[in-house]
Amino acid sequence: MFDNFPLWPDRASAAAGNVDALFIFLLIVSGLMSLLIFSALLYFAARYRHRRGVLAEQIEGSTPLELTWSVVPFMVFMVIFVWGAVVFFKSRTPPRDSTEVYVVAKQWMWKLEHSEGQREINELHVPVGRDVKLIMTSQDVIHSFFIPAFRMKQDVLPGRYTLAWFRATKPGTYHLFCAEYCGTQHSGMIGSIIVMEPAQFEAWMSGSPAGPLSASGEKIFAELGCVTCHRADTPGRGPNLEGIFGKPVQLEDGRTITADENYIRESILDPGSKVVSGFKPVMPTFQGLVSEEQLNALVAYVKSLSQPVATSTRTAAATQQDNSRAAGSQVQ
Ligand code: CUA
């Protein structure tokens, strides 16, 4: 239905149908209500028009009538609320096992990095039918990542990560817009989402020699000397990062929080703000020392420490880590 109706953009994601159904429902309810109100308006205007010798009478209230016009709209609003909440939570919660893409917005372009290592600018290639989670941040001002055909829009803020996800359902090329006024070239901050068949996508992916993002992260982790304190073999001055991602962390001040992307990011840039229970706030800040891209790589690396060791890249990376650990301790 409405597939060729020019009022709606292409419908190319798993969420698009749900969003449209809710939107159409709201349109119909609003339309019916407007019709009801305007009909009553016209009817009463005619029925009670001014006539010579006829005077207005006081009308007493009617409980059944008042109950009806309170309860019926209440039910309608509850339907809209529950339906809207379901659609909202679904679109806010990236499924587990989503493919991850890191997005860095800046005046005026989109930089995208697949966790497998491919980098793109103003273009994002994704396969049909796979859940894609976007981990987004901005280098300067607020932008907003908007793909009309996916019915997906999320503000992208400086200084923190915001998340979004989609599952493309139809191969094709779709618009990517910036939907938050961000300066002179805001209207030029556009791009394309290229949805490919899985086989075609695999071919595209293998066209790039870049290693996985977590491997770059591991290199940075070693270069910055993080390995000297965050050790997996012996207790170091910092917590062991193996297996922490997505798990609750007990803090020094008694709070418990989940180690998500934003927590890792904050721990790198502002280490003193949430110190893990049992550790001292001795870690220096890396604010200004790492770029957004490097931060993303570090986050991807810490995340990879919580994934089952299965891939050969992880094994190679682990060996490299041991080597850099040895190098690091010599420097110490
Ligand atoms: Cu970026 Cu508008």
mmCIF file of C-alpha atoms and ligand atoms in Angstrom:
data_model
loop_
_atom_site.group_PDB
_atom_site.id
_atom_site.type_symbol
_atom_site.label_atom_id
_atom_site.label_comp_id
_atom_site.label_asym_id
_atom_site.label_seq_id
_atom_site.Cartn_x
_atom_site.Cartn_y
_atom_site.Cartn_z
ATOM 1 C CA MET A 1 0.000 0.000 0.000
ATOM 2 C CA PHE A 2 1.188 3.540 -0.791
ATOM 3 C CA ASP A 3 4.366 2.160 -2.358
ATOM 4 C CA ASN A 4 4.063 4.496 -5.281
ATOM 5 C CA PHE A 5 2.399 7.274 -3.365
ATOM 6 C CA PRO A 6 4.674 10.284 -3.884
ATOM 7 C CA LEU A 7 3.965 11.754 -0.406
ATOM 8 C CA TRP A 8 6.049 9.032 1.203
ATOM 9 C CA PRO A 9 9.743 8.489 0.537
ATOM 10 C CA ASP A 10 11.021 5.025 -0.358
ATOM 11 C CA ARG A 11 10.399 2.467 2.350
ATOM 12 C CA ALA A 12 13.657 0.561 2.640
ATOM 13 C CA SER A 13 14.223 -0.501 6.249
ATOM 14 C CA ALA A 14 12.661 -2.879 8.724
ATOM 15 C CA ALA A 15 11.407 0.050 10.812
ATOM 16 C CA ALA A 16 9.892 2.034 7.938
ATOM 17 C CA GLY A 17 6.612 0.111 7.776
ATOM 18 C CA ASN A 18 5.956 0.462 11.524
ATOM 19 C CA VAL A 19 6.726 4.164 11.545
ATOM 20 C CA ASP A 20 4.484 4.764 8.542
ATOM 21 C CA ALA A 21 1.626 2.721 9.980
ATOM 22 C CA LEU A 22 1.692 4.805 13.162
ATOM 23 C CA PHE A 23 1.931 8.003 11.153
ATOM 24 C CA ILE A 24 -1.016 7.026 8.940
ATOM 25 C CA PHE A 25 -3.029 6.067 12.033
ATOM 26 C CA LEU A 26 -2.350 9.516 13.536
ATOM 27 C CA LEU A 27 -3.364 11.158 10.257
ATOM 28 C CA ILE A 28 -6.631 9.214 10.153
ATOM 29 C CA VAL A 29 -7.486 9.918 13.807
ATOM 30 C CA SER A 30 -6.704 13.630 13.379
ATOM 31 C CA GLY A 31 -8.707 13.726 10.134
ATOM 32 C CA LEU A 32 -11.749 12.056 11.714
ATOM 33 C CA MET A 33 -11.593 14.381 14.733
ATOM 34 C CA SER A 34 -11.367 17.458 12.520
ATOM 35 C CA LEU A 35 -14.327 16.193 10.500
ATOM 36 C CA LEU A 36 -16.343 15.611 13.684
ATOM 37 C CA ILE A 37 -15.562 19.046 15.109
ATOM 38 C CA PHE A 38 -16.289 20.929 11.900
ATOM 39 C CA SER A 39 -19.532 19.007 11.287
ATOM 40 C CA ALA A 40 -20.705 19.770 14.825
ATOM 41 C CA LEU A 41 -19.710 23.397 14.375
ATOM 42 C CA LEU A 42 -21.766 23.751 11.181
ATOM 43 C CA TYR A 43 -24.706 21.764 12.562
ATOM 44 C CA PHE A 44 -24.929 23.819 15.760
ATOM 45 C CA ALA A 45 -24.493 27.076 13.877
ATOM 46 C CA ALA A 46 -27.516 26.202 11.741
ATOM 47 C CA ARG A 47 -29.579 24.588 14.485
ATOM 48 C CA TYR A 48 -29.165 27.392 17.008
ATOM 49 C CA ARG A 49 -29.014 30.342 14.652
ATOM 50 C CA HIS A 50 -30.568 33.607 15.785
ATOM 51 C CA ARG A 51 -34.352 33.681 15.519
ATOM 52 C CA ARG A 52 -36.712 36.423 16.612
ATOM 53 C CA GLY A 53 -38.414 35.667 19.933
ATOM 54 C CA VAL A 54 -36.296 32.563 20.744
ATOM 55 C CA LEU A 55 -34.033 32.971 23.788
ATOM 56 C CA ALA A 56 -31.221 30.774 25.057
ATOM 57 C CA GLU A 57 -31.888 28.401 27.965
ATOM 58 C CA GLN A 58 -29.512 27.230 30.651
ATOM 59 C CA ILE A 59 -28.542 23.573 29.997
ATOM 60 C CA GLU A 60 -27.557 21.358 32.917
ATOM 61 C CA GLY A 61 -24.565 18.986 32.568
ATOM 62 C CA SER A 62 -24.922 15.303 31.668
ATOM 63 C CA THR A 63 -22.679 12.789 33.436
ATOM 64 C CA PRO A 64 -22.895 10.011 30.785
ATOM 65 C CA LEU A 65 -22.064 12.524 28.061
ATOM 66 C CA GLU A 66 -19.084 13.927 29.967
ATOM 67 C CA LEU A 67 -17.808 10.437 30.771
ATOM 68 C CA THR A 68 -18.058 9.498 27.110
ATOM 69 C CA TRP A 69 -16.076 12.451 25.839
ATOM 70 C CA SER A 70 -13.424 11.944 28.509
ATOM 71 C CA VAL A 71 -13.015 8.177 28.291
ATOM 72 C CA VAL A 72 -13.091 7.785 24.497
ATOM 73 C CA PRO A 73 -10.272 10.290 23.810
ATOM 74 C CA PHE A 74 -8.332 8.807 26.751
ATOM 75 C CA MET A 75 -8.497 5.352 25.155
ATOM 76 C CA VAL A 76 -7.447 6.756 21.780
ATOM 77 C CA PHE A 77 -4.485 8.549 23.371
ATOM 78 C CA MET A 78 -3.456 5.402 25.224
ATOM 79 C CA VAL A 79 -3.428 3.483 21.946
ATOM 80 C CA ILE A 80 -1.211 6.178 20.423
ATOM 81 C CA PHE A 81 1.041 6.187 23.509
ATOM 82 C CA VAL A 82 1.547 2.415 23.717
ATOM 83 C CA TRP A 83 1.948 2.003 19.959
ATOM 84 C CA GLY A 84 4.373 4.954 19.814
ATOM 85 C CA ALA A 85 6.386 3.615 22.766
ATOM 86 C CA VAL A 86 6.726 0.186 21.138
ATOM 87 C CA VAL A 87 7.923 1.687 17.838
ATOM 88 C CA PHE A 88 10.238 4.065 19.720
ATOM 89 C CA PHE A 89 11.885 1.415 21.891
ATOM 90 C CA LYS A 90 12.353 -0.867 18.933
ATOM 91 C CA SER A 91 14.038 1.875 16.946
ATOM 92 C CA ARG A 92 16.186 2.883 19.958
ATOM 93 C CA THR A 93 17.496 -0.577 20.805
ATOM 94 C CA PRO A 94 20.137 -1.964 18.458
ATOM 95 C CA PRO A 95 19.802 -5.767 18.297
ATOM 96 C CA ARG A 96 22.712 -7.800 19.626
ATOM 97 C CA ASP A 97 25.136 -8.966 16.953
ATOM 98 C CA SER A 98 24.600 -5.868 14.847
ATOM 99 C CA THR A 99 27.419 -4.921 12.519
ATOM 100 C CA GLU A 100 28.996 -1.763 13.878
ATOM 101 C CA VAL A 101 29.792 1.415 11.999
ATOM 102 C CA TYR A 102 31.448 4.396 13.665
ATOM 103 C CA VAL A 103 30.289 7.782 12.426
ATOM 104 C CA VAL A 104 32.187 11.014 12.940
ATOM 105 C CA ALA A 105 30.396 14.151 11.794
ATOM 106 C CA LYS A 106 32.174 17.442 11.150
ATOM 107 C CA GLN A 107 31.492 20.665 9.334
ATOM 108 C CA TRP A 108 30.537 19.555 6.700
ATOM 109 C CA MET A 109 30.968 15.886 6.024
ATOM 110 C CA TRP A 110 30.265 12.418 7.340
ATOM 111 C CA LYS A 111 33.179 10.127 8.070
ATOM 112 C CA LEU A 112 32.196 6.488 8.400
ATOM 113 C CA GLU A 113 34.285 3.610 9.602
ATOM 114 C CA HIS A 114 33.235 -0.027 9.509
ATOM 115 C CA SER A 115 34.431 -2.094 12.445
ATOM 116 C CA GLU A 116 36.108 -4.293 9.817
ATOM 117 C CA GLY A 117 38.271 -1.298 8.951
ATOM 118 C CA GLN A 118 36.815 0.151 5.742
ATOM 119 C CA ARG A 119 36.581 3.916 5.783
ATOM 120 C CA GLU A 120 34.186 6.007 3.755
ATOM 121 C CA ILE A 121 33.298 9.659 3.384
ATOM 122 C CA ASN A 122 29.697 10.720 2.737
ATOM 123 C CA GLU A 123 28.931 7.179 1.610
ATOM 124 C CA LEU A 124 27.942 4.118 3.542
ATOM 125 C CA HIS A 125 27.813 0.667 1.980
ATOM 126 C CA VAL A 126 25.679 -1.877 3.828
ATOM 127 C CA PRO A 127 24.275 -5.286 2.961
ATOM 128 C CA VAL A 128 20.589 -5.946 2.720
ATOM 129 C CA GLY A 129 19.014 -7.699 5.721
ATOM 130 C CA ARG A 130 21.753 -7.115 8.273
ATOM 131 C CA ASP A 131 21.329 -5.071 11.456
ATOM 132 C CA VAL A 132 23.693 -2.117 11.397
ATOM 133 C CA LYS A 133 24.447 -0.221 14.583
ATOM 134 C CA LEU A 134 25.775 3.315 14.260
ATOM 135 C CA ILE A 135 28.006 4.713 17.005
ATOM 136 C CA MET A 136 28.116 8.402 16.281
ATOM 137 C CA THR A 137 29.885 11.501 17.507
ATOM 138 C CA SER A 138 30.734 14.958 16.230
ATOM 139 C CA GLN A 139 34.051 16.755 16.007
ATOM 140 C CA ASP A 140 32.474 20.206 16.299
ATOM 141 C CA VAL A 141 28.798 21.141 16.507
ATOM 142 C CA ILE A 142 25.535 19.215 16.639
ATOM 143 C CA HIS A 143 24.606 17.411 13.432
ATOM 144 C CA SER A 144 21.846 14.899 12.784
ATOM 145 C CA PHE A 145 22.077 11.674 10.810
ATOM 146 C CA PHE A 146 18.927 11.314 8.753
ATOM 147 C CA ILE A 147 17.995 8.599 6.251
ATOM 148 C CA PRO A 148 14.406 9.290 5.171
ATOM 149 C CA ALA A 149 14.005 5.950 3.381
ATOM 150 C CA PHE A 150 14.877 4.153 6.632
ATOM 151 C CA ARG A 151 12.690 6.466 8.774
ATOM 152 C CA MET A 152 15.746 6.915 10.945
ATOM 153 C CA LYS A 153 17.059 10.171 12.406
ATOM 154 C CA GLN A 154 19.440 10.700 15.289
ATOM 155 C CA ASP A 155 21.246 13.791 16.557
ATOM 156 C CA VAL A 156 25.030 13.518 16.545
ATOM 157 C CA LEU A 157 26.618 15.406 19.427
ATOM 158 C CA PRO A 158 30.149 16.536 20.210
ATOM 159 C CA GLY A 159 31.691 14.990 23.328
ATOM 160 C CA ARG A 160 29.624 11.812 23.512
ATOM 161 C CA TYR A 161 28.280 8.911 21.503
ATOM 162 C CA THR A 162 24.715 8.589 20.332
ATOM 163 C CA LEU A 163 23.471 5.315 18.900
ATOM 164 C CA ALA A 164 21.115 4.403 16.114
ATOM 165 C CA TRP A 165 20.467 1.292 14.093
ATOM 166 C CA PHE A 166 18.672 0.078 10.992
ATOM 167 C CA ARG A 167 18.148 -2.996 8.880
ATOM 168 C CA ALA A 168 17.992 -2.202 5.180
ATOM 169 C CA THR A 169 15.427 -4.286 3.323
ATOM 170 C CA LYS A 170 15.798 -3.145 -0.278
ATOM 171 C CA PRO A 171 18.945 -2.764 -2.391
ATOM 172 C CA GLY A 172 19.407 0.711 -3.776
ATOM 173 C CA THR A 173 20.953 4.094 -3.107
ATOM 174 C CA TYR A 174 19.284 6.305 -0.528
ATOM 175 C CA HIS A 175 19.744 9.868 0.648
ATOM 176 C CA LEU A 176 21.676 10.696 3.773
ATOM 177 C CA PHE A 177 20.982 14.184 5.107
ATOM 178 C CA CYS A 178 22.203 16.295 7.969
ATOM 179 C CA ALA A 179 19.018 17.303 9.759
ATOM 180 C CA GLU A 180 20.395 19.817 12.252
ATOM 181 C CA TYR A 181 21.411 23.285 11.126
ATOM 182 C CA CYS A 182 25.185 23.245 11.549
ATOM 183 C CA GLY A 183 26.556 26.254 9.650
ATOM 184 C CA THR A 184 27.024 27.646 6.156
ATOM 185 C CA GLN A 185 27.303 24.342 4.305
ATOM 186 C CA HIS A 186 24.639 22.515 6.304
ATOM 187 C CA SER A 187 22.556 21.939 3.188
ATOM 188 C CA GLY A 188 25.614 20.469 1.451
ATOM 189 C CA MET A 189 26.243 17.935 4.203
ATOM 190 C CA ILE A 190 24.659 15.108 2.278
ATOM 191 C CA GLY A 191 25.619 11.606 1.321
ATOM 192 C CA SER A 192 24.390 8.228 0.105
ATOM 193 C CA ILE A 193 23.535 4.970 1.750
ATOM 194 C CA ILE A 194 24.265 2.184 -0.701
ATOM 195 C CA VAL A 195 22.398 -1.003 0.104
ATOM 196 C CA MET A 196 23.837 -4.048 -1.645
ATOM 197 C CA GLU A 197 23.061 -7.730 -1.942
ATOM 198 C CA PRO A 198 25.136 -9.663 0.634
ATOM 199 C CA ALA A 199 27.430 -11.270 -1.978
ATOM 200 C CA GLN A 200 28.035 -7.935 -3.675
ATOM 201 C CA PHE A 201 28.728 -6.395 -0.278
ATOM 202 C CA GLU A 202 31.269 -9.078 0.615
ATOM 203 C CA ALA A 203 33.065 -8.318 -2.647
ATOM 204 C CA TRP A 204 33.061 -4.620 -1.824
ATOM 205 C CA MET A 205 34.366 -5.284 1.687
ATOM 206 C CA SER A 206 37.233 -7.440 0.507
ATOM 207 C CA GLY A 207 38.338 -4.654 -1.831
ATOM 208 C CA SER A 208 39.976 -2.813 1.048
ATOM 209 C CA PRO A 209 43.211 -3.912 2.710
ATOM 210 C CA ALA A 210 42.491 -2.112 5.992
ATOM 211 C CA GLY A 211 42.610 -4.303 9.092
ATOM 212 C CA PRO A 212 39.795 -4.316 11.612
ATOM 213 C CA LEU A 213 39.232 -1.169 13.652
ATOM 214 C CA SER A 214 39.960 -3.036 16.865
ATOM 215 C CA ALA A 215 43.464 -3.842 15.565
ATOM 216 C CA SER A 216 44.165 -0.126 14.961
ATOM 217 C CA GLY A 217 42.812 0.452 18.448
ATOM 218 C CA GLU A 218 45.167 -2.109 19.851
ATOM 219 C CA LYS A 219 48.106 -0.384 18.192
ATOM 220 C CA ILE A 220 47.068 2.961 19.689
ATOM 221 C CA PHE A 221 46.542 1.237 23.043
ATOM 222 C CA ALA A 222 50.157 0.123 22.945
ATOM 223 C CA GLU A 223 51.546 3.415 21.581
ATOM 224 C CA LEU A 224 49.885 5.497 24.278
ATOM 225 C CA GLY A 225 51.226 3.163 26.927
ATOM 226 C CA CYS A 226 47.773 2.068 28.114
ATOM 227 C CA VAL A 227 49.082 -1.508 28.276
ATOM 228 C CA THR A 228 51.475 -0.690 31.065
ATOM 229 C CA CYS A 229 48.614 -0.183 33.539
ATOM 230 C CA HIS A 230 45.697 -2.084 31.983
ATOM 231 C CA ARG A 231 47.166 -5.546 31.995
ATOM 232 C CA ALA A 232 45.519 -8.875 31.473
ATOM 233 C CA ASP A 233 48.304 -11.015 32.964
ATOM 234 C CA THR A 234 48.983 -9.387 36.337
ATOM 235 C CA PRO A 235 47.032 -6.813 38.371
ATOM 236 C CA GLY A 236 48.069 -3.376 37.109
ATOM 237 C CA ARG A 237 47.384 0.141 38.275
ATOM 238 C CA GLY A 238 44.298 0.184 36.075
ATOM 239 C CA PRO A 239 41.518 -2.366 35.778
ATOM 240 C CA ASN A 240 41.916 -5.355 33.496
ATOM 241 C CA LEU A 241 39.784 -4.581 30.457
ATOM 242 C CA GLU A 242 39.190 -8.173 29.308
ATOM 243 C CA GLY A 243 35.498 -8.977 29.234
ATOM 244 C CA ILE A 244 34.286 -5.715 30.767
ATOM 245 C CA PHE A 245 32.321 -4.397 27.811
ATOM 246 C CA GLY A 246 28.581 -4.427 28.371
ATOM 247 C CA LYS A 247 29.053 -5.602 31.969
ATOM 248 C CA PRO A 248 28.203 -3.691 35.152
ATOM 249 C CA VAL A 249 31.131 -1.920 36.777
ATOM 250 C CA GLN A 250 31.325 -1.136 40.490
ATOM 251 C CA LEU A 251 32.639 2.400 41.018
ATOM 252 C CA GLU A 252 34.679 3.834 43.867
ATOM 253 C CA ASP A 253 31.790 6.067 44.947
ATOM 254 C CA GLY A 254 29.409 3.111 45.290
ATOM 255 C CA ARG A 255 27.558 3.514 42.003
ATOM 256 C CA THR A 256 27.269 0.694 39.509
ATOM 257 C CA ILE A 257 27.190 1.509 35.810
ATOM 258 C CA THR A 258 27.329 -0.436 32.584
ATOM 259 C CA ALA A 259 30.567 -0.346 30.620
ATOM 260 C CA ASP A 260 29.158 0.881 27.313
ATOM 261 C CA GLU A 261 30.707 2.970 24.517
ATOM 262 C CA ASN A 262 30.137 6.232 26.356
ATOM 263 C CA TYR A 263 31.703 4.920 29.558
ATOM 264 C CA ILE A 264 34.870 3.824 27.751
ATOM 265 C CA ARG A 265 35.013 7.134 25.953
ATOM 266 C CA GLU A 266 34.631 9.074 29.190
ATOM 267 C CA SER A 267 37.209 6.924 30.937
ATOM 268 C CA ILE A 268 39.762 7.876 28.282
ATOM 269 C CA LEU A 269 38.967 11.587 28.169
ATOM 270 C CA ASP A 270 37.995 12.185 31.796
ATOM 271 C CA PRO A 271 39.378 9.224 33.751
ATOM 272 C CA GLY A 272 38.799 10.802 37.153
ATOM 273 C CA SER A 273 35.030 11.070 36.801
ATOM 274 C CA LYS A 274 34.157 7.386 37.259
ATOM 275 C CA VAL A 275 36.937 5.480 38.979
ATOM 276 C CA VAL A 276 36.494 1.734 39.286
ATOM 277 C CA SER A 277 36.189 0.436 42.833
ATOM 278 C CA GLY A 278 39.564 -0.600 44.242
ATOM 279 C CA PHE A 279 41.603 1.701 41.979
ATOM 280 C CA LYS A 280 43.134 5.132 42.489
ATOM 281 C CA PRO A 281 42.436 8.107 40.180
ATOM 282 C CA VAL A 282 45.964 8.063 38.765
ATOM 283 C CA MET A 283 45.189 7.852 35.063
ATOM 284 C CA PRO A 284 46.027 11.011 33.078
ATOM 285 C CA THR A 285 43.465 12.443 30.705
ATOM 286 C CA PHE A 286 43.841 11.847 26.973
ATOM 287 C CA GLN A 287 41.661 14.833 26.092
ATOM 288 C CA GLY A 288 43.226 16.532 23.096
ATOM 289 C CA LEU A 289 45.739 13.722 22.609
ATOM 290 C CA VAL A 290 43.501 11.376 20.653
ATOM 291 C CA SER A 291 41.317 12.197 17.660
ATOM 292 C CA GLU A 292 37.708 11.050 17.389
ATOM 293 C CA GLU A 293 38.852 8.327 14.984
ATOM 294 C CA GLN A 294 41.478 7.088 17.426
ATOM 295 C CA LEU A 295 38.915 7.121 20.231
ATOM 296 C CA ASN A 296 36.592 5.005 18.104
ATOM 297 C CA ALA A 297 39.406 2.565 17.448
ATOM 298 C CA LEU A 298 40.188 2.348 21.169
ATOM 299 C CA VAL A 299 36.524 1.741 21.967
ATOM 300 C CA ALA A 300 36.390 -0.953 19.275
ATOM 301 C CA TYR A 301 39.504 -2.551 20.772
ATOM 302 C CA VAL A 302 38.157 -2.611 24.338
ATOM 303 C CA LYS A 303 34.964 -4.071 22.924
ATOM 304 C CA SER A 304 36.897 -6.770 21.081
ATOM 305 C CA LEU A 305 38.378 -7.869 24.416
ATOM 306 C CA SER A 306 34.880 -8.949 25.420
ATOM 307 C CA GLN A 307 34.154 -11.017 22.359
ATOM 308 C CA PRO A 308 34.763 -14.744 22.235
ATOM 309 C CA VAL A 309 38.272 -15.334 20.948
ATOM 310 C CA ALA A 310 37.612 -17.053 17.656
ATOM 311 C CA THR A 311 38.983 -14.994 14.803
ATOM 312 C CA SER A 312 42.540 -15.197 13.657
ATOM 313 C CA THR A 313 42.825 -11.400 13.771
ATOM 314 C CA ARG A 314 42.219 -11.520 17.517
ATOM 315 C CA THR A 315 44.939 -14.094 17.986
ATOM 316 C CA ALA A 316 47.391 -12.112 15.908
ATOM 317 C CA ALA A 317 46.369 -9.000 17.788
ATOM 318 C CA ALA A 318 46.883 -10.733 21.131
ATOM 319 C CA THR A 319 50.389 -11.757 20.152
ATOM 320 C CA GLN A 320 51.133 -8.234 19.086
ATOM 321 C CA GLN A 321 49.773 -7.004 22.408
ATOM 322 C CA ASP A 322 52.079 -9.301 24.330
ATOM 323 C CA ASN A 323 55.006 -8.001 22.302
ATOM 324 C CA SER A 324 54.099 -4.391 22.947
ATOM 325 C CA ARG A 325 53.580 -5.216 26.626
ATOM 326 C CA ALA A 326 57.113 -6.527 26.767
ATOM 327 C CA ALA A 327 58.339 -3.396 24.993
ATOM 328 C CA GLY A 328 56.306 -1.237 27.350
ATOM 329 C CA SER A 329 57.730 -2.777 30.479
ATOM 330 C CA GLN A 330 61.272 -2.318 29.192
ATOM 331 C CA VAL A 331 60.609 1.383 28.775
ATOM 332 C CA GLN A 332 59.324 1.473 32.346
HETATM 333 CU CU1 CUA B 1 25.709 18.942 9.786
HETATM 334 CU CU2 CUA B 1 23.755 20.247 9.400
#
